[in-house]
PDB file of C-alpha atoms in Angstrom:
ATOM      1  CA  MET A   6    -115.413 -36.556 -37.788  1.00  0.00           C
ATOM      2  CA  VAL A   7    -112.197 -38.613 -37.636  1.00  0.00           C
ATOM      3  CA  ASN A   8    -109.193 -37.016 -39.287  1.00  0.00           C
ATOM      4  CA  GLU A   9    -108.257 -38.668 -42.570  1.00  0.00           C
ATOM      5  CA  LEU A  10    -104.529 -37.972 -42.101  1.00  0.00           C
ATOM      6  CA  VAL A  11    -102.238 -40.698 -43.405  1.00  0.00           C
ATOM      7  CA  ASN A  12     -98.738 -41.451 -42.106  1.00  0.00           C
ATOM      8  CA  ILE A  13     -96.332 -43.375 -44.393  1.00  0.00           C
ATOM      9  CA  GLY A  14     -99.206 -44.848 -46.324  1.00  0.00           C
ATOM     10  CA  GLU A  15    -101.012 -46.210 -43.271  1.00  0.00           C
ATOM     11  CA  ARG A  16    -104.138 -44.854 -41.627  1.00  0.00           C
ATOM     12  CA  LEU A  17    -103.328 -43.407 -38.230  1.00  0.00           C
ATOM     13  CA  ARG A  18    -104.402 -45.518 -35.268  1.00  0.00           C
ATOM     14  CA  ASN A  19    -106.981 -44.736 -32.613  1.00  0.00           C
ATOM     15  CA  PRO A  20    -107.803 -41.011 -32.810  1.00  0.00           C
ATOM     16  CA  ILE A  21    -107.607 -38.965 -29.611  1.00  0.00           C
ATOM     17  CA  ASP A  22    -109.221 -35.741 -28.416  1.00  0.00           C
ATOM     18  CA  ILE A  23    -107.219 -32.729 -27.224  1.00  0.00           C
ATOM     19  CA  ASN A  24    -108.665 -29.866 -25.189  1.00  0.00           C
ATOM     20  CA  LEU A  25    -106.920 -26.500 -25.481  1.00  0.00           C
ATOM     21  CA  HIS A  26    -106.789 -24.164 -22.485  1.00  0.00           C
ATOM     22  CA  LYS A  27    -105.454 -20.641 -22.214  1.00  0.00           C
ATOM     23  CA  SER A  28    -102.654 -20.061 -19.722  1.00  0.00           C
ATOM     24  CA  TYR A  29    -103.294 -16.844 -17.809  1.00  0.00           C
ATOM     25  CA  LEU A  30     -99.611 -16.731 -16.864  1.00  0.00           C
ATOM     26  CA  THR A  31     -98.185 -16.673 -20.394  1.00  0.00           C
ATOM     27  CA  ASN A  32    -101.291 -16.067 -22.586  1.00  0.00           C
ATOM     28  CA  ASP A  33    -100.269 -19.150 -24.571  1.00  0.00           C
ATOM     29  CA  SER A  34    -102.478 -22.188 -25.015  1.00  0.00           C
ATOM     30  CA  TYR A  35    -101.674 -25.644 -23.687  1.00  0.00           C
ATOM     31  CA  GLY A  36    -103.344 -28.934 -24.511  1.00  0.00           C
ATOM     32  CA  ARG A  37    -104.662 -31.831 -22.482  1.00  0.00           C
ATOM     33  CA  VAL A  38    -105.572 -35.199 -23.922  1.00  0.00           C
ATOM     34  CA  SER A  39    -109.029 -36.425 -22.931  1.00  0.00           C
ATOM     35  CA  ARG A  40    -108.091 -39.360 -20.764  1.00  0.00           C
ATOM     36  CA  ARG A  41    -109.532 -42.844 -21.189  1.00  0.00           C
ATOM     37  CA  THR A  42    -108.419 -45.208 -18.431  1.00  0.00           C
ATOM     38  CA  VAL A  43    -108.374 -48.992 -18.258  1.00  0.00           C
ATOM     39  CA  ASP A  44    -107.778 -50.865 -14.996  1.00  0.00           C
ATOM     40  CA  VAL A  45    -106.403 -54.315 -14.209  1.00  0.00           C
ATOM     41  CA  LYS A  46    -109.780 -55.978 -14.748  1.00  0.00           C
ATOM     42  CA  ASN A  47    -110.023 -54.427 -18.226  1.00  0.00           C
ATOM     43  CA  LEU A  48    -106.522 -55.651 -19.080  1.00  0.00           C
ATOM     44  CA  ILE A  49    -107.262 -59.152 -17.843  1.00  0.00           C
ATOM     45  CA  ALA A  50    -110.424 -59.244 -19.949  1.00  0.00           C
ATOM     46  CA  TRP A  51    -108.411 -58.147 -23.007  1.00  0.00           C
ATOM     47  CA  ILE A  52    -105.827 -60.873 -22.403  1.00  0.00           C
ATOM     48  CA  ARG A  53    -108.584 -63.481 -22.015  1.00  0.00           C
ATOM     49  CA  ASP A  54    -110.362 -62.418 -25.209  1.00  0.00           C
ATOM     50  CA  ASN A  55    -107.346 -61.709 -27.429  1.00  0.00           C
ATOM     51  CA  LYS A  56    -104.478 -63.892 -26.224  1.00  0.00           C
ATOM     52  CA  LYS A  57    -106.393 -67.082 -25.425  1.00  0.00           C
ATOM     53  CA  SER A  58    -104.529 -67.367 -22.138  1.00  0.00           C
ATOM     54  CA  LYS A  59    -104.815 -70.655 -20.262  1.00  0.00           C
ATOM     55  CA  LEU A  60    -104.765 -68.734 -16.993  1.00  0.00           C
ATOM     56  CA  ASP A  61    -108.186 -67.984 -15.534  1.00  0.00           C
ATOM     57  CA  ASP A  62    -109.173 -64.431 -14.581  1.00  0.00           C
ATOM     58  CA  TRP A  63    -108.741 -64.948 -10.841  1.00  0.00           C
ATOM     59  CA  THR A  64    -105.230 -66.343 -11.252  1.00  0.00           C
ATOM     60  CA  MET A  65    -104.181 -63.367 -13.382  1.00  0.00           C
ATOM     61  CA  TYR A  66    -105.773 -60.946 -10.917  1.00  0.00           C
ATOM     62  CA  GLY A  67    -103.931 -62.646  -8.039  1.00  0.00           C
ATOM     63  CA  VAL A  68    -100.600 -62.369  -9.871  1.00  0.00           C
ATOM     64  CA  ALA A  69    -101.281 -58.684 -10.614  1.00  0.00           C
ATOM     65  CA  ALA A  70    -102.004 -58.108  -6.909  1.00  0.00           C
ATOM     66  CA  LEU A  71     -98.683 -59.733  -5.988  1.00  0.00           C
ATOM     67  CA  PHE A  72     -96.819 -57.506  -8.445  1.00  0.00           C
ATOM     68  CA  ARG A  73     -98.564 -54.453  -6.985  1.00  0.00           C
ATOM     69  CA  GLU A  74     -97.521 -55.444  -3.461  1.00  0.00           C
ATOM     70  CA  ALA A  75     -93.912 -56.074  -4.535  1.00  0.00           C
ATOM     71  CA  ILE A  76     -93.705 -52.755  -6.423  1.00  0.00           C
ATOM     72  CA  LEU A  77     -95.033 -50.760  -3.465  1.00  0.00           C
ATOM     73  CA  GLU A  78     -92.657 -52.535  -1.098  1.00  0.00           C
ATOM     74  CA  HIS A  79     -89.618 -51.692  -3.242  1.00  0.00           C
ATOM     75  CA  LEU A  80     -90.759 -48.085  -3.776  1.00  0.00           C
ATOM     76  CA  GLY A  81     -90.994 -47.750  -0.016  1.00  0.00           C
ATOM     77  CA  GLU A  82     -87.374 -48.885   0.221  1.00  0.00           C
ATOM     78  CA  GLY A  83     -86.254 -46.188  -2.215  1.00  0.00           C
ATOM     79  CA  PHE A  84     -85.865 -48.273  -5.373  1.00  0.00           C
ATOM     80  CA  ALA A  85     -86.757 -47.186  -8.903  1.00  0.00           C
ATOM     81  CA  ILE A  86     -89.001 -49.704 -10.674  1.00  0.00           C
ATOM     82  CA  ASP A  87     -88.719 -50.831 -14.297  1.00  0.00           C
ATOM     83  CA  LEU A  88     -92.375 -51.544 -15.119  1.00  0.00           C
ATOM     84  CA  PHE A  89     -92.227 -54.498 -17.496  1.00  0.00           C
ATOM     85  CA  GLY A  90     -90.127 -52.588 -20.013  1.00  0.00           C
ATOM     86  CA  LEU A  91     -92.719 -49.803 -20.308  1.00  0.00           C
ATOM     87  CA  GLY A  92     -90.645 -47.282 -18.402  1.00  0.00           C
ATOM     88  CA  VAL A  93     -89.156 -46.491 -15.028  1.00  0.00           C
ATOM     89  CA  LEU A  94     -91.096 -45.266 -11.996  1.00  0.00           C
ATOM     90  CA  TYR A  95     -88.689 -43.395  -9.752  1.00  0.00           C
ATOM     91  CA  ILE A  96     -88.433 -41.090  -6.761  1.00  0.00           C
ATOM     92  CA  THR A  97     -87.452 -37.463  -7.343  1.00  0.00           C
ATOM     93  CA  VAL A  98     -87.384 -34.097  -5.622  1.00  0.00           C
ATOM     94  CA  LYS A  99     -89.564 -31.192  -6.767  1.00  0.00           C
ATOM     95  CA  GLY A 100     -89.152 -27.534  -5.936  1.00  0.00           C
ATOM     96  CA  ALA A 101     -86.389 -25.542  -4.293  1.00  0.00           C
ATOM     97  CA  ILE A 102     -84.650 -27.061  -1.271  1.00  0.00           C
ATOM     98  CA  ASP A 103     -81.610 -26.276   0.847  1.00  0.00           C
ATOM     99  CA  LYS A 104     -79.424 -28.135   3.318  1.00  0.00           C
ATOM    100  CA  ALA A 105     -80.917 -26.259   6.282  1.00  0.00           C
ATOM    101  CA  MET A 106     -84.371 -27.753   5.726  1.00  0.00           C
ATOM    102  CA  PRO A 107     -85.566 -30.170   8.423  1.00  0.00           C
ATOM    103  CA  SER A 108     -86.363 -33.693   7.220  1.00  0.00           C
ATOM    104  CA  GLU A 109     -90.122 -33.160   7.612  1.00  0.00           C
ATOM    105  CA  GLU A 110     -89.953 -30.177   5.249  1.00  0.00           C
ATOM    106  CA  LEU A 111     -87.774 -32.044   2.753  1.00  0.00           C
ATOM    107  CA  ALA A 112     -90.272 -34.903   2.715  1.00  0.00           C
ATOM    108  CA  LYS A 113     -92.896 -32.547   1.288  1.00  0.00           C
ATOM    109  CA  HIS A 114     -90.755 -32.194  -1.854  1.00  0.00           C
ATOM    110  CA  ILE A 115     -90.499 -35.940  -2.535  1.00  0.00           C
ATOM    111  CA  ARG A 116     -92.531 -37.015  -5.582  1.00  0.00           C
ATOM    112  CA  LEU A 117     -92.893 -39.949  -7.928  1.00  0.00           C
ATOM    113  CA  ASP A 118     -92.061 -39.491 -11.582  1.00  0.00           C
ATOM    114  CA  PHE A 119     -92.106 -41.731 -14.632  1.00  0.00           C
ATOM    115  CA  THR A 120     -89.886 -41.962 -17.694  1.00  0.00           C
ATOM    116  CA  PRO A 121     -91.436 -43.979 -20.535  1.00  0.00           C
ATOM    117  CA  SER A 122     -89.367 -46.499 -22.466  1.00  0.00           C
ATOM    118  CA  LYS A 123     -88.635 -46.141 -26.173  1.00  0.00           C
ATOM    119  CA  ASP A 124     -91.169 -48.885 -26.973  1.00  0.00           C
ATOM    120  CA  ALA A 125     -93.913 -47.137 -24.957  1.00  0.00           C
ATOM    121  CA  GLN A 126     -93.138 -43.753 -26.508  1.00  0.00           C
ATOM    122  CA  GLU A 127     -93.249 -45.193 -30.033  1.00  0.00           C
ATOM    123  CA  ARG A 128     -96.707 -46.619 -29.337  1.00  0.00           C
ATOM    124  CA  VAL A 129     -98.126 -43.102 -28.968  1.00  0.00           C
ATOM    125  CA  SER A 130     -96.097 -41.422 -31.698  1.00  0.00           C
ATOM    126  CA  ASN A 131     -98.606 -41.669 -34.547  1.00  0.00           C
ATOM    127  CA  PHE A 132    -102.004 -40.928 -33.079  1.00  0.00           C
ATOM    128  CA  ALA A 133    -104.479 -38.900 -35.085  1.00  0.00           C
ATOM    129  CA  VAL A 134    -106.112 -35.912 -33.400  1.00  0.00           C
ATOM    130  CA  LYS A 135    -109.827 -36.499 -33.832  1.00  0.00           C
ATOM    131  CA  ASN A 136    -111.038 -33.347 -32.112  1.00  0.00           C
ATOM    132  CA  LEU A 137    -109.220 -30.191 -31.064  1.00  0.00           C
ATOM    133  CA  ARG A 138    -111.473 -28.297 -28.680  1.00  0.00           C
ATOM    134  CA  PHE A 139    -110.949 -24.847 -27.239  1.00  0.00           C
ATOM    135  CA  SER A 140    -112.063 -24.404 -23.648  1.00  0.00           C
ATOM    136  CA  ASP A 141    -114.935 -21.910 -23.700  1.00  0.00           C
ATOM    137  CA  GLU A 142    -114.146 -19.354 -21.023  1.00  0.00           C
ATOM    138  CA  SER A 143    -117.567 -17.806 -21.604  1.00  0.00           C
ATOM    139  CA  LEU A 144    -118.679 -20.675 -19.344  1.00  0.00           C
ATOM    140  CA  ARG A 145    -116.928 -18.833 -16.516  1.00  0.00           C
ATOM    141  CA  SER A 146    -118.132 -15.368 -15.611  1.00  0.00           C
ATOM    142  CA  ILE A 147    -119.205 -12.956 -12.871  1.00  0.00           C
ATOM    143  CA  PHE A 148    -122.853 -12.008 -13.172  1.00  0.00           C
ATOM    144  CA  ARG A 149    -122.930  -9.441 -10.396  1.00  0.00           C
ATOM    145  CA  VAL A 150    -121.372  -8.330  -7.109  1.00  0.00           C
ATOM    146  CA  ARG A 151    -123.642  -7.231  -4.288  1.00  0.00           C
ATOM    147  CA  ALA A 152    -123.939  -6.788  -0.537  1.00  0.00           C
ATOM    148  CA  ALA A 153    -125.266  -9.863   1.250  1.00  0.00           C
ATOM    149  CA  ASP A 154    -128.413  -8.073   2.449  1.00  0.00           C
ATOM    150  CA  SER A 155    -129.119  -6.164  -0.766  1.00  0.00           C
ATOM    151  CA  ASP A 156    -130.107  -6.870  -4.365  1.00  0.00           C
ATOM    152  CA  GLU A 157    -128.491  -3.673  -5.656  1.00  0.00           C
ATOM    153  CA  GLU A 158    -125.878  -4.698  -8.174  1.00  0.00           C
ATOM    154  CA  ASN A 159    -122.243  -3.644  -7.978  1.00  0.00           C
ATOM    155  CA  VAL A 160    -122.569  -1.837  -4.657  1.00  0.00           C
ATOM    156  CA  LEU A 161    -120.779  -2.975  -1.498  1.00  0.00           C
ATOM    157  CA  PHE A 162    -120.380  -1.458   1.962  1.00  0.00           C
ATOM    158  CA  THR A 163    -117.210  -1.219   4.044  1.00  0.00           C
ATOM    159  CA  GLY A 164    -116.947  -3.704   6.910  1.00  0.00           C
ATOM    160  CA  GLU A 165    -119.819  -5.843   5.659  1.00  0.00           C
ATOM    161  CA  VAL A 166    -120.337  -9.061   3.700  1.00  0.00           C
ATOM    162  CA  GLY A 167    -120.073  -9.171  -0.068  1.00  0.00           C
ATOM    163  CA  VAL A 168    -121.331 -11.786  -2.521  1.00  0.00           C
ATOM    164  CA  ILE A 169    -119.942 -12.642  -5.958  1.00  0.00           C
ATOM    165  CA  GLU A 170    -122.538 -14.368  -8.113  1.00  0.00           C
ATOM    166  CA  GLY A 171    -121.571 -16.039 -11.356  1.00  0.00           C
ATOM    167  CA  LYS A 172    -120.800 -19.211 -13.225  1.00  0.00           C
ATOM    168  CA  ASN A 173    -117.854 -21.404 -12.169  1.00  0.00           C
ATOM    169  CA  VAL A 174    -116.428 -18.812  -9.772  1.00  0.00           C
ATOM    170  CA  LYS A 175    -115.375 -21.308  -7.083  1.00  0.00           C
ATOM    171  CA  LEU A 176    -111.902 -20.715  -5.657  1.00  0.00           C
ATOM    172  CA  GLY A 177    -109.347 -23.512  -5.662  1.00  0.00           C
ATOM    173  CA  GLY A 178    -105.581 -23.933  -5.582  1.00  0.00           C
ATOM    174  CA  GLU A 179    -102.776 -22.205  -3.703  1.00  0.00           C
ATOM    175  CA  SER A 180    -102.808 -19.158  -5.969  1.00  0.00           C
ATOM    176  CA  SER A 181    -106.556 -18.590  -5.887  1.00  0.00           C
ATOM    177  CA  GLY A 182    -108.172 -15.570  -4.300  1.00  0.00           C
ATOM    178  CA  VAL A 183    -110.545 -12.612  -4.507  1.00  0.00           C
ATOM    179  CA  TYR A 184    -108.987  -9.209  -5.083  1.00  0.00           C
ATOM    180  CA  PHE A 185    -110.070  -5.577  -5.269  1.00  0.00           C
ATOM    181  CA  ALA A 186    -108.327  -3.396  -7.856  1.00  0.00           C
ATOM    182  CA  ARG A 187    -109.003   0.322  -7.328  1.00  0.00           C
ATOM    183  CA  ILE A 188    -110.146   2.354 -10.328  1.00  0.00           C
ATOM    184  CA  SER A 189    -108.685   5.846 -10.557  1.00  0.00           C
ATOM    185  CA  ASP A 190    -110.632   8.972 -11.480  1.00  0.00           C
ATOM    186  CA  GLU A 191    -109.197   8.572 -14.972  1.00  0.00           C
ATOM    187  CA  GLY A 192    -110.590   5.055 -15.206  1.00  0.00           C
ATOM    188  CA  ASP A 193    -107.264   3.237 -14.849  1.00  0.00           C
ATOM    189  CA  GLU A 194    -107.082  -0.032 -12.953  1.00  0.00           C
ATOM    190  CA  ALA A 195    -104.533  -0.324 -10.150  1.00  0.00           C
ATOM    191  CA  LYS A 196    -101.435  -2.417 -10.818  1.00  0.00           C
ATOM    192  CA  ARG A 197    -101.428  -5.935  -9.429  1.00  0.00           C
ATOM    193  CA  ALA A 198     -98.998  -5.040  -6.655  1.00  0.00           C
ATOM    194  CA  GLU A 199    -101.642  -2.616  -5.353  1.00  0.00           C
ATOM    195  CA  TRP A 200    -104.556  -5.044  -5.367  1.00  0.00           C
ATOM    196  CA  ILE A 201    -106.212  -5.731  -2.019  1.00  0.00           C
ATOM    197  CA  LYS A 202    -106.787  -9.409  -1.279  1.00  0.00           C
ATOM    198  CA  VAL A 203    -109.829 -10.746   0.566  1.00  0.00           C
ATOM    199  CA  SER A 204    -108.608 -12.707   3.583  1.00  0.00           C
ATOM    200  CA  ARG A 205    -111.927 -14.051   4.881  1.00  0.00           C
ATOM    201  CA  VAL A 206    -114.053 -16.188   2.561  1.00  0.00           C
ATOM    202  CA  PHE A 207    -116.751 -18.212   4.299  1.00  0.00           C
ATOM    203  CA  ALA A 208    -118.763 -19.639   1.379  1.00  0.00           C
ATOM    204  CA  ASN A 209    -117.128 -20.994  -1.772  1.00  0.00           C
ATOM    205  CA  TYR A 210    -119.329 -22.512  -4.479  1.00  0.00           C
ATOM    206  CA  PRO A 211    -119.389 -22.600  -8.306  1.00  0.00           C
ATOM    207  CA  SER A 212    -122.378 -20.227  -8.298  1.00  0.00           C
ATOM    208  CA  HIS A 213    -121.306 -17.789  -5.576  1.00  0.00           C
ATOM    209  CA  VAL A 214    -118.476 -16.758  -3.243  1.00  0.00           C
ATOM    210  CA  ASP A 215    -119.318 -14.969   0.021  1.00  0.00           C
ATOM    211  CA  PHE A 216    -116.686 -12.949   1.884  1.00  0.00           C
ATOM    212  CA  TYR A 217    -116.015 -10.179   4.378  1.00  0.00           C
ATOM    213  CA  LEU A 218    -114.759  -6.971   2.803  1.00  0.00           C
ATOM    214  CA  PRO A 219    -111.108  -6.211   3.686  1.00  0.00           C
ATOM    215  CA  ASP A 220    -110.619  -3.497   6.269  1.00  0.00           C
ATOM    216  CA  GLU A 221    -108.219  -1.687   3.915  1.00  0.00           C
ATOM    217  CA  LEU A 222    -110.973  -0.836   1.437  1.00  0.00           C
ATOM    218  CA  GLY A 223    -111.990   2.801   1.356  1.00  0.00           C
ATOM    219  CA  GLU A 224    -114.885   4.504  -0.389  1.00  0.00           C
ATOM    220  CA  ALA A 225    -114.011   4.275  -4.076  1.00  0.00           C
ATOM    221  CA  ARG A 226    -114.611   2.421  -7.320  1.00  0.00           C
ATOM    222  CA  TYR A 227    -113.054  -1.025  -7.734  1.00  0.00           C
ATOM    223  CA  ARG A 228    -112.988  -3.991 -10.014  1.00  0.00           C
ATOM    224  CA  VAL A 229    -113.439  -7.346  -8.258  1.00  0.00           C
ATOM    225  CA  ILE A 230    -111.106 -10.043  -9.576  1.00  0.00           C
ATOM    226  CA  VAL A 231    -111.453 -13.777  -8.977  1.00  0.00           C
ATOM    227  CA  GLU A 232    -108.475 -16.052  -9.600  1.00  0.00           C
ATOM    228  CA  SER A 233    -108.875 -19.803  -9.393  1.00  0.00           C
ATOM    229  CA  MET A 234    -106.939 -22.919 -10.381  1.00  0.00           C
ATOM    230  CA  LEU A 235    -110.086 -25.018 -10.749  1.00  0.00           C
ATOM    231  CA  GLY A 236    -111.109 -26.115 -14.226  1.00  0.00           C
ATOM    232  CA  LEU A 237    -114.690 -26.181 -15.431  1.00  0.00           C
ATOM    233  CA  ASN A 238    -114.788 -29.842 -14.405  1.00  0.00           C
ATOM    234  CA  GLY A 239    -113.705 -28.982 -10.868  1.00  0.00           C
ATOM    235  CA  ARG A 240    -110.222 -30.443 -11.279  1.00  0.00           C
ATOM    236  CA  ALA A 241    -107.014 -28.576 -10.501  1.00  0.00           C
ATOM    237  CA  MET A 242    -105.245 -26.806 -13.380  1.00  0.00           C
ATOM    238  CA  LYS A 243    -101.622 -25.784 -13.831  1.00  0.00           C
ATOM    239  CA  SER A 244    -102.371 -22.065 -14.029  1.00  0.00           C
ATOM    240  CA  CYS A 245    -104.897 -19.584 -12.700  1.00  0.00           C
ATOM    241  CA  VAL A 246    -107.996 -18.460 -14.517  1.00  0.00           C
ATOM    242  CA  GLN A 247    -108.803 -14.811 -13.958  1.00  0.00           C
ATOM    243  CA  ILE A 248    -112.338 -13.381 -14.026  1.00  0.00           C
ATOM    244  CA  LYS A 249    -113.092  -9.683 -13.637  1.00  0.00           C
ATOM    245  CA  SER A 250    -116.277  -7.913 -12.660  1.00  0.00           C
ATOM    246  CA  GLY A 251    -117.610  -4.635 -13.909  1.00  0.00           C
ATOM    247  CA  ILE A 252    -117.071  -1.455 -11.873  1.00  0.00           C
ATOM    248  CA  VAL A 253    -118.103  -1.942  -8.235  1.00  0.00           C
ATOM    249  CA  TRP A 254    -118.764   0.928  -5.829  1.00  0.00           C
ATOM    250  CA  VAL A 255    -117.617   0.502  -2.234  1.00  0.00           C
ATOM    251  CA  LYS A 256    -119.499   2.901   0.009  1.00  0.00           C
ATOM    252  CA  ALA A 257    -119.388   3.755   3.694  1.00  0.00           C
ATOM    253  CA  LYS A 258    -120.951   1.273   6.057  1.00  0.00           C
ATOM    254  CA  LYS A 259    -124.719   1.637   6.152  1.00  0.00           C
ATOM    255  CA  SER A 260    -126.086   3.461   9.158  1.00  0.00           C
ATOM    256  CA  VAL A 261    -128.547   1.626  11.378  1.00  0.00           C
ATOM    257  CA  ASP A 262    -131.920   3.321  11.754  1.00  0.00           C
ATOM    258  CA  ASN A 263    -133.103   2.790  15.333  1.00  0.00           C
ATOM    259  CA  GLY A 264    -136.390   4.407  14.587  1.00  0.00           C
TER     260      GLY A 264
END
């Protein structure tokens, strides 16, 4: 249902949807607006239908293509671009750099950024929030951990292949990974600095992740932890989501019976 909020006696324009996600770095929540995108063809159609332009669609599309070419050319020459009074598209540097960096390394820090104009910012200053949705992390879970050649749950063997089965467990992003946190005799989980990271993952899907057990693992109880920067829609997020398994036993490598 659309919010009935009123701002200075006028009904708020064009409600938007916001999705809330939990940050696993700060435990705070951050929001993302559900994006609706129009392209040049949509804009040309709007101009034709609402502004009664005497220019035909192909002429407007050709002019737009010329502007695109000119903008890209000037960006490539290092210029900032004022986009029709909507804001400035400019070149910036992201991340930490120092004067000893070679030019190829510095180039990796070059990004495009955009500063909206006052007019553009005012256009989005009085939207109504139609829906505020919380991301349901119950849609992301570990069902079981097992050895690749066994159906016994939560039992793995040193030096062999393990499988994590679950929902939306696919790894993604620089900070993603599979970790083993040892459980002490008192039931305490090892601190993060003591976690053992899996270095060899050879299958990575939303429903399962297959990996070789790290050589450092000894016979003990562990909790398997998956960290990923992929959202439920498969797109990259700003922070990691963390999923933990139940208690998993790591046992000595199975002996081979030669009969």
